[in-house]
Coordinates of C-alpha atoms in Angstrom, one line a residue:
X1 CA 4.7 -69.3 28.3
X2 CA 4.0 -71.7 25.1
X3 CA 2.1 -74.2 27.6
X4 CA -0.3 -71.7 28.5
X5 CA -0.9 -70.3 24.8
X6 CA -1.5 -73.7 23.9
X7 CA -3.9 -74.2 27.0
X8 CA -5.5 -70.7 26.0
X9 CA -6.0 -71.8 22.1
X10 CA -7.8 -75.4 23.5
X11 CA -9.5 -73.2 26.1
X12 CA -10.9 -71.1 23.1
X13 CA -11.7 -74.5 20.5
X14 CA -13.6 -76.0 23.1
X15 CA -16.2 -73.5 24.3
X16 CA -16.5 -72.9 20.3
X17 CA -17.1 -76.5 19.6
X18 CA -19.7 -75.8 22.8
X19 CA -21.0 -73.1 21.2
X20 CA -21.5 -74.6 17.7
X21 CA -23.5 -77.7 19.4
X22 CA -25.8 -75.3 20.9
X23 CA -26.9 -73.8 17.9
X24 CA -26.9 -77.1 15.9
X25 CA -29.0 -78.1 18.8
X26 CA -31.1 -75.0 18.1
X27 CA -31.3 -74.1 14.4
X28 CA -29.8 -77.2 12.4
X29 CA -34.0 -78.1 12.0
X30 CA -34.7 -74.9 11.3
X31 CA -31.8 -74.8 8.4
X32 CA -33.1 -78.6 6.9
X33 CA -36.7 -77.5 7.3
X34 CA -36.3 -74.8 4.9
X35 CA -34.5 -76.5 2.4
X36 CA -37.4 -79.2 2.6
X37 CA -40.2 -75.8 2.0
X38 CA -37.5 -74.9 -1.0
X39 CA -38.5 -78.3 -2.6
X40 CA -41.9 -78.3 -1.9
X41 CA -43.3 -75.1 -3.8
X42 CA -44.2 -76.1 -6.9
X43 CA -42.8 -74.5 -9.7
X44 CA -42.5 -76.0 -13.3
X45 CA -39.6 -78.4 -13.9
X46 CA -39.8 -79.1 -9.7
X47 CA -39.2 -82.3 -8.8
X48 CA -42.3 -81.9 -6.1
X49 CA -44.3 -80.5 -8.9
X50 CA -43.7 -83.4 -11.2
X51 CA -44.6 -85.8 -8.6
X52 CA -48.4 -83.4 -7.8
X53 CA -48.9 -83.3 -11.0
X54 CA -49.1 -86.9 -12.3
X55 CA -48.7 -88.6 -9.0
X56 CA -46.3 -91.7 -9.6
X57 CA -48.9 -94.3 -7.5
X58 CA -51.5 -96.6 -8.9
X59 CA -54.9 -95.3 -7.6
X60 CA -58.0 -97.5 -7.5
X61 CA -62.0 -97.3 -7.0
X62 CA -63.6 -100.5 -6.0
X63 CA -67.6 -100.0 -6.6
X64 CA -70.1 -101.9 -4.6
X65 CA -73.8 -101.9 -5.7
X66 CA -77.2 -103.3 -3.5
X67 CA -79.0 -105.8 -5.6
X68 CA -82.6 -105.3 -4.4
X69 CA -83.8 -109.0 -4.3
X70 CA -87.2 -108.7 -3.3
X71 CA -88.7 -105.5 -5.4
X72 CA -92.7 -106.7 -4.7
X73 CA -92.4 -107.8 -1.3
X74 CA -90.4 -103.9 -1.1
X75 CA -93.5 -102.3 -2.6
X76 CA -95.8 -103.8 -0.1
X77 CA -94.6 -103.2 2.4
X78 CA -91.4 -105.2 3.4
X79 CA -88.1 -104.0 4.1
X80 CA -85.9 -104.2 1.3
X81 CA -83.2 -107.2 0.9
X82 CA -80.1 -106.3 -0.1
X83 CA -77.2 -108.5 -1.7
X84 CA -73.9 -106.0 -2.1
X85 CA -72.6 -107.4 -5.1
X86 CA -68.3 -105.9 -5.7
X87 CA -66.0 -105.1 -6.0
X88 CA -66.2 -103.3 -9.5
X89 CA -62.8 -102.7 -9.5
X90 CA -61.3 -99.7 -12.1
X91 CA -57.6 -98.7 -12.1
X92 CA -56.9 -94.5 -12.1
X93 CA -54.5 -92.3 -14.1
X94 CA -54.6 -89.2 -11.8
X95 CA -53.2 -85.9 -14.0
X96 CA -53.9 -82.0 -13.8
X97 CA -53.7 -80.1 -16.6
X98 CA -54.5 -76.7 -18.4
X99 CA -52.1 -74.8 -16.0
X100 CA -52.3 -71.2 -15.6
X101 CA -49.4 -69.6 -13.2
X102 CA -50.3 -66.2 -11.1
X103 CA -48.2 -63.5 -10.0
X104 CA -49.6 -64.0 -6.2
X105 CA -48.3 -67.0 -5.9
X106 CA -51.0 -69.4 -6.8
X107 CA -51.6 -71.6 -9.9
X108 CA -54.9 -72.8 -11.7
X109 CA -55.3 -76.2 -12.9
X110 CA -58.1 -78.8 -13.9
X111 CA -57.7 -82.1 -12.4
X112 CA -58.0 -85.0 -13.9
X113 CA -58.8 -89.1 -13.4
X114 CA -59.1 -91.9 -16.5
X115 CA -60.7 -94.7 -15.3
X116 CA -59.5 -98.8 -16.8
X117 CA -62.0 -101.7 -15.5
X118 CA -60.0 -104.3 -14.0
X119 CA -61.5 -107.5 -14.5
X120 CA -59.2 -109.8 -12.8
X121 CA -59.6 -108.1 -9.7
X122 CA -63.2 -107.2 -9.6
X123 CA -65.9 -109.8 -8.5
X124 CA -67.4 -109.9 -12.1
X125 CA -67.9 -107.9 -15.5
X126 CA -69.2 -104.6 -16.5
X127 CA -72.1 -106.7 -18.3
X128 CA -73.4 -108.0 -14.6
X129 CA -76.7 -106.7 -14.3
X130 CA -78.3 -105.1 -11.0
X131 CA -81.5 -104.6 -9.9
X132 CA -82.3 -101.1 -8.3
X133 CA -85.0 -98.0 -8.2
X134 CA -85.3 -96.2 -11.3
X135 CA -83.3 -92.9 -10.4
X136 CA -85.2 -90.8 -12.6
X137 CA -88.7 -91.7 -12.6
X138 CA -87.9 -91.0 -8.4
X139 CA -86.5 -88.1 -8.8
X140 CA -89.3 -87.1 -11.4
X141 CA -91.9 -87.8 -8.4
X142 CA -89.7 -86.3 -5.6
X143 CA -89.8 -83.1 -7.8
X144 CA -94.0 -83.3 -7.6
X145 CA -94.3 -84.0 -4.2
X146 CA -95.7 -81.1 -3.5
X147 CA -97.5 -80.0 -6.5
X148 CA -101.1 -79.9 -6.9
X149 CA -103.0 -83.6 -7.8
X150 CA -103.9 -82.8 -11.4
X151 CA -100.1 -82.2 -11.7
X152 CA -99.3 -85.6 -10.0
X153 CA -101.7 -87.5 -12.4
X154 CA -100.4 -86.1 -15.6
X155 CA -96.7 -87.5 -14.3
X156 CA -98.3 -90.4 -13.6
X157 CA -99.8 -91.2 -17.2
X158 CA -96.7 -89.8 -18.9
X159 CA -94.4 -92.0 -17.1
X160 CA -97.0 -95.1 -18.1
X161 CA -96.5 -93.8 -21.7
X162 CA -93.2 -93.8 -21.5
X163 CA -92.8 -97.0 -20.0
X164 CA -91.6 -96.4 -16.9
X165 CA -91.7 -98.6 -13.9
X166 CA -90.5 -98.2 -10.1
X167 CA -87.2 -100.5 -10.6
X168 CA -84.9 -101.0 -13.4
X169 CA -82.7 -103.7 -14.0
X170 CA -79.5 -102.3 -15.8
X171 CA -75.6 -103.5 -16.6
X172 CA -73.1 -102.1 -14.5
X173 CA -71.1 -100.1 -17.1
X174 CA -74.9 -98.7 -18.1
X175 CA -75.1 -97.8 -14.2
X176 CA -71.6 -96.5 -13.9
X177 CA -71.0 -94.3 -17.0
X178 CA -74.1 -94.0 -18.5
X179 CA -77.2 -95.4 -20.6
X180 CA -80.3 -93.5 -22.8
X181 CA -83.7 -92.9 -21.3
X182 CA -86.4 -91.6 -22.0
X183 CA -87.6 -89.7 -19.0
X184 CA -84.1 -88.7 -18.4
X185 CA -84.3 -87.0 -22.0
X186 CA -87.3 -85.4 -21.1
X187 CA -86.8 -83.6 -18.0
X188 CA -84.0 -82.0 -19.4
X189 CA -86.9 -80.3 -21.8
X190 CA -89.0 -79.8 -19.4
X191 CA -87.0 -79.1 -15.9
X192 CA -86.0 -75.5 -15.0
X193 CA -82.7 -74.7 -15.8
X194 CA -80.9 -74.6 -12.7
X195 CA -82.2 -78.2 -12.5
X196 CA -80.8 -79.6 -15.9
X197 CA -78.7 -82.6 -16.0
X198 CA -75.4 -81.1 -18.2
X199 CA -75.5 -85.1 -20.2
X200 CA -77.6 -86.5 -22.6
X201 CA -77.1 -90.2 -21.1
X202 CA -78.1 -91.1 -17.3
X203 CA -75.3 -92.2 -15.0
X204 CA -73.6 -92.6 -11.7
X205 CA -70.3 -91.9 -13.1
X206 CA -71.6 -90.2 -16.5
X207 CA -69.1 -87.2 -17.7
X208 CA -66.4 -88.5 -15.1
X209 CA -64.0 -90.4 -17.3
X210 CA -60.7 -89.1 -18.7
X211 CA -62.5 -85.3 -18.2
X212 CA -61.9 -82.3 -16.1
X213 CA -65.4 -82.0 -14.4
X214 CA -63.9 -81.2 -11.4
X215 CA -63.3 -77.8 -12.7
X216 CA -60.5 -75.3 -12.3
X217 CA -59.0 -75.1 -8.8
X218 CA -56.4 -72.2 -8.2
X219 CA -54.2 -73.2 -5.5
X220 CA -51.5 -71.5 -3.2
X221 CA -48.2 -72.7 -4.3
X222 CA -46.2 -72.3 -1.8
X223 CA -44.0 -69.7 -2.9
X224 CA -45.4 -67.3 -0.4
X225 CA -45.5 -68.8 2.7
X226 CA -46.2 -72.5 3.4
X227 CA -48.5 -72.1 5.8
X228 CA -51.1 -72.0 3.3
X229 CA -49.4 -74.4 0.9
X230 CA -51.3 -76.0 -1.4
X231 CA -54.5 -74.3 0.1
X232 CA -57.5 -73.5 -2.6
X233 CA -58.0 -69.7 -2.9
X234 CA -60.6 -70.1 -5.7
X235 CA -62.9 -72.7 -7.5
X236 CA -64.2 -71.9 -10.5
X237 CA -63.6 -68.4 -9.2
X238 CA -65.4 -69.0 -6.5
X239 CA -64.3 -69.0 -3.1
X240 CA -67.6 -69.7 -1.6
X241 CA -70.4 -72.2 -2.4
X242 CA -73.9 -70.9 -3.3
X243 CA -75.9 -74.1 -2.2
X244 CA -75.9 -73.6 1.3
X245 CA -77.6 -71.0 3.7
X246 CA -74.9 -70.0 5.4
X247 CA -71.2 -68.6 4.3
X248 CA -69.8 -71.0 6.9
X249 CA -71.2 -74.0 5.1
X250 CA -70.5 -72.4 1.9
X251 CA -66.9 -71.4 2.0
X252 CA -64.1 -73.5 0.1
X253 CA -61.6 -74.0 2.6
X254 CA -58.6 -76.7 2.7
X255 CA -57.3 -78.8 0.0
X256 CA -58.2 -80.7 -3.4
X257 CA -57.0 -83.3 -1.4
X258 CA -53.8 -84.2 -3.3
X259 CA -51.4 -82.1 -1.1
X260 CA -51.1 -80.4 2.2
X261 CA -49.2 -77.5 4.2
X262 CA -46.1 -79.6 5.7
X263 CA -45.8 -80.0 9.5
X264 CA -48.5 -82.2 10.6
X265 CA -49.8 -82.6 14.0
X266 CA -52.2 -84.8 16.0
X267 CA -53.3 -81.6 17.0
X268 CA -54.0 -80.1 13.7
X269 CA -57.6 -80.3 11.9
X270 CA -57.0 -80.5 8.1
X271 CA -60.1 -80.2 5.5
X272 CA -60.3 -81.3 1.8
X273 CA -62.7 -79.5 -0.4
X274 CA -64.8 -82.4 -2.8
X275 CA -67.0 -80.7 -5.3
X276 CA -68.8 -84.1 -5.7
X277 CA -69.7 -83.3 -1.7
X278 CA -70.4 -79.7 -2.4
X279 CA -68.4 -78.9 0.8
X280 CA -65.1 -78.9 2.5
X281 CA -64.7 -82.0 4.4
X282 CA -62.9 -81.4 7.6
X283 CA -60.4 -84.4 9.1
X284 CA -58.6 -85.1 12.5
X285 CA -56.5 -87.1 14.2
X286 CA -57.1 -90.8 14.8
X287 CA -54.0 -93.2 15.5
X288 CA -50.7 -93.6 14.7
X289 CA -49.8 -95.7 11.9
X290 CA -46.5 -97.2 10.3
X291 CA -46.1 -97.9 7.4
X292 CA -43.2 -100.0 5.9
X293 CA -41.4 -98.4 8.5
X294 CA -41.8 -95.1 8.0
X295 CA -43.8 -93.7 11.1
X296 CA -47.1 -91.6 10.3
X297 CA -50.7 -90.4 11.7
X298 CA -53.7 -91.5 10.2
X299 CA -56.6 -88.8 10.1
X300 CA -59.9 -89.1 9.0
X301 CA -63.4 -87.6 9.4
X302 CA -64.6 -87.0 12.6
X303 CA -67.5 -89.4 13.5
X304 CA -70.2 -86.6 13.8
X305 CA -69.4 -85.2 10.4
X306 CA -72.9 -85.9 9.2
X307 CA -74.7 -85.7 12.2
X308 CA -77.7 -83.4 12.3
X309 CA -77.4 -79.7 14.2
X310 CA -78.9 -81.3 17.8
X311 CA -75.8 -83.3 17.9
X312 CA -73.2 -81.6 15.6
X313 CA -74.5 -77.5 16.1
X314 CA -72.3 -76.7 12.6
X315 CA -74.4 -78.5 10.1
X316 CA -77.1 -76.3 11.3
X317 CA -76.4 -74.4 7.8
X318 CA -76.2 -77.5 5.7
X319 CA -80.2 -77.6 5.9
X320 CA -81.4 -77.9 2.4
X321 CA -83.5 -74.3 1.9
X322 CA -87.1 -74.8 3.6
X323 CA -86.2 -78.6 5.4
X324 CA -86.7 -77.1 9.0
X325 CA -89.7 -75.3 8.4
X326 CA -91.5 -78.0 6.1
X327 CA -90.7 -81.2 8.0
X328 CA -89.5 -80.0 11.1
X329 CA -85.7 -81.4 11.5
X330 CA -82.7 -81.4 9.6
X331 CA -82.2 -84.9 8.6
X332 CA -81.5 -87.8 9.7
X333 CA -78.0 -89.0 11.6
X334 CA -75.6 -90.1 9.5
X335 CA -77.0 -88.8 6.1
X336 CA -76.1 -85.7 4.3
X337 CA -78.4 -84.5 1.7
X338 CA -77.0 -82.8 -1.3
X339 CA -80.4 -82.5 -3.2
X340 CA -78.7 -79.2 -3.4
X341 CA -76.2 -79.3 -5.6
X342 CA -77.3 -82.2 -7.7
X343 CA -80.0 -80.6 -9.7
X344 CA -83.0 -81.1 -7.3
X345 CA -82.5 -84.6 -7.1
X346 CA -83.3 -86.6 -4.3
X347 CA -79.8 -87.9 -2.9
X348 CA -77.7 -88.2 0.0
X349 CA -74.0 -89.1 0.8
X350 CA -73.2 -91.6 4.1
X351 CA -70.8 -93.5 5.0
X352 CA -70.9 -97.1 3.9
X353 CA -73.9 -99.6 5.1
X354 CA -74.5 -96.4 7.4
X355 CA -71.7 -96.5 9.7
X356 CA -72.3 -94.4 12.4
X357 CA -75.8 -93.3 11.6
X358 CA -79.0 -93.8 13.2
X359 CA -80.0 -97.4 13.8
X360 CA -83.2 -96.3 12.2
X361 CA -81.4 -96.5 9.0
X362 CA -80.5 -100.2 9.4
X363 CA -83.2 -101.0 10.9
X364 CA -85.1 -99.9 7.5
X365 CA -83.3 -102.5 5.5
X366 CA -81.7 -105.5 5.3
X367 CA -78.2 -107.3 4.0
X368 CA -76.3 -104.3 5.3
X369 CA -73.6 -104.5 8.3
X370 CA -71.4 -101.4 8.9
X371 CA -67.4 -102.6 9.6
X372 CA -65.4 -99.5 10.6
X373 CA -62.3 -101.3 9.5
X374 CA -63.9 -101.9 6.0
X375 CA -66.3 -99.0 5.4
X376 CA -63.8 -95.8 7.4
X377 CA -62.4 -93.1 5.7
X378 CA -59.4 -92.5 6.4
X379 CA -55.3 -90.9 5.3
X380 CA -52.1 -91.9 6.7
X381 CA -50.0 -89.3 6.5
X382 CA -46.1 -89.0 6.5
X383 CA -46.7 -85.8 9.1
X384 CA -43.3 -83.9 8.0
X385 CA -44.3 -82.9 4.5
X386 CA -48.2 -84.4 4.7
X387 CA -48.0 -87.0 2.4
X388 CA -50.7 -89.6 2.3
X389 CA -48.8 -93.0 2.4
X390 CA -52.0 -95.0 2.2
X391 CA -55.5 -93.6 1.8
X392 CA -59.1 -94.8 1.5
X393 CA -61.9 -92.2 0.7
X394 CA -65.0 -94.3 1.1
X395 CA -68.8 -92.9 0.4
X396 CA -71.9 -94.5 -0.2
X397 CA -75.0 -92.7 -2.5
X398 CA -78.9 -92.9 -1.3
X399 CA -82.0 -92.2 -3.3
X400 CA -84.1 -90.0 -0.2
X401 CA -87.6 -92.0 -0.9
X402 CA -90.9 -90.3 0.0
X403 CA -94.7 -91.1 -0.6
X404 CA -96.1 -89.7 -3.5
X405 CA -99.8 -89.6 -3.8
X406 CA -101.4 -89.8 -7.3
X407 CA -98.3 -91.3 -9.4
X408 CA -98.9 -94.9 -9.5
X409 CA -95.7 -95.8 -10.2
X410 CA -94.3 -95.2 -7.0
X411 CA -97.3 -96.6 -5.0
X412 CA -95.6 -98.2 -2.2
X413 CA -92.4 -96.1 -1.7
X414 CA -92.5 -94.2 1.8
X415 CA -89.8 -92.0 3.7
X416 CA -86.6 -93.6 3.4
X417 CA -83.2 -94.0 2.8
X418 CA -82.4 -96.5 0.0
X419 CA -78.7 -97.1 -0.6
X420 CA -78.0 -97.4 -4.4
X421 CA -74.0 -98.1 -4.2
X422 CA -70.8 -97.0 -1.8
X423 CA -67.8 -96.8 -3.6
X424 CA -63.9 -96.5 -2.6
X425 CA -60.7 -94.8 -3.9
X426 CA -57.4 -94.5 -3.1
X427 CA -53.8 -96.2 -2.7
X428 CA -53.0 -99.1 -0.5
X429 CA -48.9 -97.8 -0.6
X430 CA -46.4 -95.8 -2.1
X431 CA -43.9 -96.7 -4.6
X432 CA -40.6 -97.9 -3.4
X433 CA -38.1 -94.8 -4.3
X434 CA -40.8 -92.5 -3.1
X435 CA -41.2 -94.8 0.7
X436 CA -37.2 -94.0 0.9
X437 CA -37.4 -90.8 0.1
X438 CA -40.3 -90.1 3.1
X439 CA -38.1 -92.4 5.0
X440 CA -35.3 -90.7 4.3
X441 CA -36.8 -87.5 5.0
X442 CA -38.2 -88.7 8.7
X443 CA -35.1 -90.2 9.8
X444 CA -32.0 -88.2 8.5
X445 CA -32.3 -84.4 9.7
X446 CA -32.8 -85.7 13.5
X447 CA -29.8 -88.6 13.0
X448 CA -27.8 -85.5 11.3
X449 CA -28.9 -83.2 14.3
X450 CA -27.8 -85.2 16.7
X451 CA -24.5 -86.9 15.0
X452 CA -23.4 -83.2 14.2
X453 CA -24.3 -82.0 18.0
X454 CA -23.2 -84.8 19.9
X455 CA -19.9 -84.7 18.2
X456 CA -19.3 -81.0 18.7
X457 CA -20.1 -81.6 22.3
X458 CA -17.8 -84.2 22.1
X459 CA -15.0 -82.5 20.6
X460 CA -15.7 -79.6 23.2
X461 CA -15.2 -82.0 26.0
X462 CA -12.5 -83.7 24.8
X463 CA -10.9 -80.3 24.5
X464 CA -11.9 -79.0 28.1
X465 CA -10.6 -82.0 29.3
X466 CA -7.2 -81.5 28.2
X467 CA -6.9 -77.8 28.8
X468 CA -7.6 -79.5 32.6
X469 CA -5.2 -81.4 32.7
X470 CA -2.4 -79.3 31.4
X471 CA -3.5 -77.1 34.5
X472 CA -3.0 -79.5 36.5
X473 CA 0.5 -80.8 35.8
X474 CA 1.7 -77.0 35.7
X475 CA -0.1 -76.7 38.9
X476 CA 1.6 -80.1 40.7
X477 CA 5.0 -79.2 38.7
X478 CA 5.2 -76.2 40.9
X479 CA 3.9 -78.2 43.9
X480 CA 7.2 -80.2 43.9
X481 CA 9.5 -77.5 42.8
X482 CA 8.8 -75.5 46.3
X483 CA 8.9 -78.5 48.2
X484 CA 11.9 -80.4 47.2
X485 CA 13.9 -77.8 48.7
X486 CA 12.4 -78.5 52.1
X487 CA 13.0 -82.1 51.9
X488 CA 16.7 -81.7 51.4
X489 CA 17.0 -79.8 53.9
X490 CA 15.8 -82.1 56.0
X491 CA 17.9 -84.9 54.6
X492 CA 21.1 -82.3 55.8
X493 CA 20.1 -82.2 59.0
X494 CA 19.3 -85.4 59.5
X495 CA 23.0 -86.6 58.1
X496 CA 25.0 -84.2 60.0
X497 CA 23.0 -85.6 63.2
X498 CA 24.2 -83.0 65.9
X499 CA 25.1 -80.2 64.1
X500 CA 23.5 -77.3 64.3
X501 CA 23.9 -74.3 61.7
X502 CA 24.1 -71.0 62.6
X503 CA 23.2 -68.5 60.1
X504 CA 24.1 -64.9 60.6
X505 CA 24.9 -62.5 57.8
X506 CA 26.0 -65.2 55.8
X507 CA 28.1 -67.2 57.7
X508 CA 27.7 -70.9 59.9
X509 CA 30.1 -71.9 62.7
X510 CA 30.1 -75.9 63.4
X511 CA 30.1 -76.3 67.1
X512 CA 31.8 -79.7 66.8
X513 CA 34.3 -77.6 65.2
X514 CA 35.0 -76.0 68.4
X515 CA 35.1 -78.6 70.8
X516 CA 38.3 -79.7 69.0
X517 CA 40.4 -77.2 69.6
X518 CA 43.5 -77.6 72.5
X519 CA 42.0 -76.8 76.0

């Protein structure tokens, strides 16, 4: 009886131990996943929100500018010679501020970047000097090009006046974050208001440093559901863009680019939302990557992204207003014009020394050599909670050129794309502590999954096994009780030889017994 309670209770602790694996097996993911989506909505005094806020890595944008070497041989006709002078190199301090939390679940914020040269690691000082178009007087022209000739002629003796000439030759901190001119001042006199520069001093990087220009974003914190975590539901109150001619161009969708919805597949298509691009930027799946040792995907930009609509049928609304019906196409391969959203002027974004544009564009100029490896754009992400572990957002800027009749000063200038400068920014790794803690992350649920599961299974085993084998020695126990009997009876009758035994109602008579007795 106490043998089979005991087998009974083993029975019992094994099928649970079973049972338990199972639905480690099952849920335990499920349990460590959200705990993980606990720590990832961002909430004051979060360790996650700490970490968004003033990202613990050391960001850096490396500049690279053309040095037109042959300006006169340019304006008669030659191709232009490039000589890519960088890397300017500038160290970041990333850092949102002005926060404003929401009852839906969202936040509002105004990112921030400080820029710090680094001369050590840049190819030469902010004092180098370049030589390159004169950005305003072109865009001053581009903004005549279709104006009557009396108009064109004025332009042109006013920029004589004013000195102006087709190329410039300026310092690199003039070029980067700013320098006074004169026809720059002017416009902003003369130019419609939707078309005014918002700085008094002309720049590539003008009114970027150390300010929030970027704007407010108000972002999905994750409280609600992380599905849309980190997701912009407004820009400047906007959710949609009023540049383009279309609201699927037009709509802010994605990320500022500083953090993602968890979960990341190769399948997934991600998009980060640049207002310097005046569009969401969509990115896929390239490769796998590792990176010291922790295993990730890198995404990036899919190679048509600025194709025009006969190969890529979505950019069909990122036309600029009238481009189809004045000239006939949209563009060029590989260039995206955002004379749009940059006060009328002239420019376009592609990817560095044109990769993956029309050859027509190389074949325009010279000293350029697209590198996929050195000119991509690209994030390697940690896919569980969509951290970028290395990234490298890489853009280059071009002055559109057309010809202008009746300005003298850009006699010679005819329909092309003249690259001014490609920059890049990003991180190269991670800190340390944060690397473990991604690692950390990767590794540990799945080796505490299946330690916990295969251990339960174990244990349930173990336990089966013995509840066997108790079985089976009650079962052979029995086995011998029933048939010693037999075998001693056999041993009788084998000793006794000839005697035979004679049962009936209880009693035997020996028949050697018998023969005995006195005839």
């Amino acid at each position: 009886m106490r043998r089979a309670i005991c087998s009974g209770i083993l029975a019992v602790s094994a099928i649970l131990f079973i049972v338990m694996g199972i639905l480690v097996t099952m849920f335990f993911s499920q349990i460590i996943d959200n705990f993980i989506y606990k720590e990832l909505v961002l909430k004051v005094g979060g360790e996650t929100y700490e970490m968004w806020r003033k990202p613990p890595v050391e960001p850096q944008m490396k500049v690279y500018f053309f040095n037109v070497t042959n300006p006169r041989d340019f304006l008669q006709g030659e191709k232009p010679i490039f000589r890519e002078i960088g890397p300017y190199v500038y160290n970041e301090k990333w850092e949102k501020v002005n926060f404003t939390w929401h009852p839906n679940g969202t936040v509002s914020y105004q990112p921030t970047k400080t820029f710090f040269f680094n001369r050590e690691q840049s190819y030469g000082d902010e004092s180098d000097l370049v030589q390159t178009l004169n950005i305003p007087l072109i865009s001053a022209a581009d903004q005549m090009k279709y104006a009557v000739k009396l108009t064109r002629l004025a332009l042109g003796s006013m920029l004589g006046v004013l000195n102006q000439e087709t190329f410039t030759v300026r310092s690199v901190r003039d070029l980067m974050w700013g320098y006074n001119d004169s026809l720059f001042k002017l416009a902003k006199d003369v130019m419609p208001p939707e078309n005014v520069v918002p700085h008094d001093l002309f720049g590539l990087f003008v009114g970027k440093n150390g300010s929030a220009a970027d704007g407010v974003f108000t972002i999905s914190t994750g409280a609600k559901s992380m599905s849309n975590y980190a997701a912009i539901d407004n820009w400047n109150g906007m959710t949609k863009l009023p540049f383009w001619q279309a609201d699927k161009c037009n709509r802010i969708v994605g990320t500022d680019g500083t953090a993602y919805p968890p979960d990341l597949t190769p399948n997934t298509t991600i998009h980060m939302f640049n207002p310097e691009l005046c569009r969401s930027l969509p990115l896929v799946y390239h490769k796998d990557v590792v990176h010291n040792g922790v295993a990730g995907y890198r995404f990036g930009p899919p190679t048509n992204t600025f194709d025009t609509p006969a190969t890529n049928p979505d950019n069909a609304c990122f036309c600029p207003p009238g481009t189809m019906e004045r000239d006939g196409n949209c563009g060029t391969q590989g260039l995206f014009n955002i004379s749009s959203c940059k006060f009328g002027a002239p420019m376009a974004i592609s990817w560095p020394h044109f990769l993956y544009g029309d050859p027509k564009l190389l074949e325009n100029v010279e000293g350029l050599s697209p590198d996929p490896n050195r000119h991509g754009f690209f994030l390697d992400f940690q896919p569980k909670l969509t951290i970028a572990m290395s990234a490298k957002a890489r853009m280059q800027v071009n002055l559109m050129l057309s010809k202008v009749e009746d300005i003298k000063q850009v006699v010679g200038l005819r329909e092309m794309a003249f690259p001014l400068f490609w920059f890049e920014t990003g991180i190269d790794k991670l800190p340390e502590d944060v690397n473990q803690k991604l690692k950390m992350v990767a590794e540990m649920p799945e080796a505490a999954r299946a330690g916990i599961s295969y251990s339960m299974f174990g244990l349930g085993g173990i336990l089966l096994f013995c509840v066997a084998l108790m079985i089976w020695k009650r079962m052979k126990s029995k086995s011998y009780g029933a048939g010693g009997m037999n075998n001693a009876d056999v041993e009788f009758e084998k000793r006794t030889d000839a005697v035979t035994v004679h049962k009936t109602n209880g009693k035997s008579r020996s028949a050697e017994e018998s023969t005995d007795l006195p005839r």
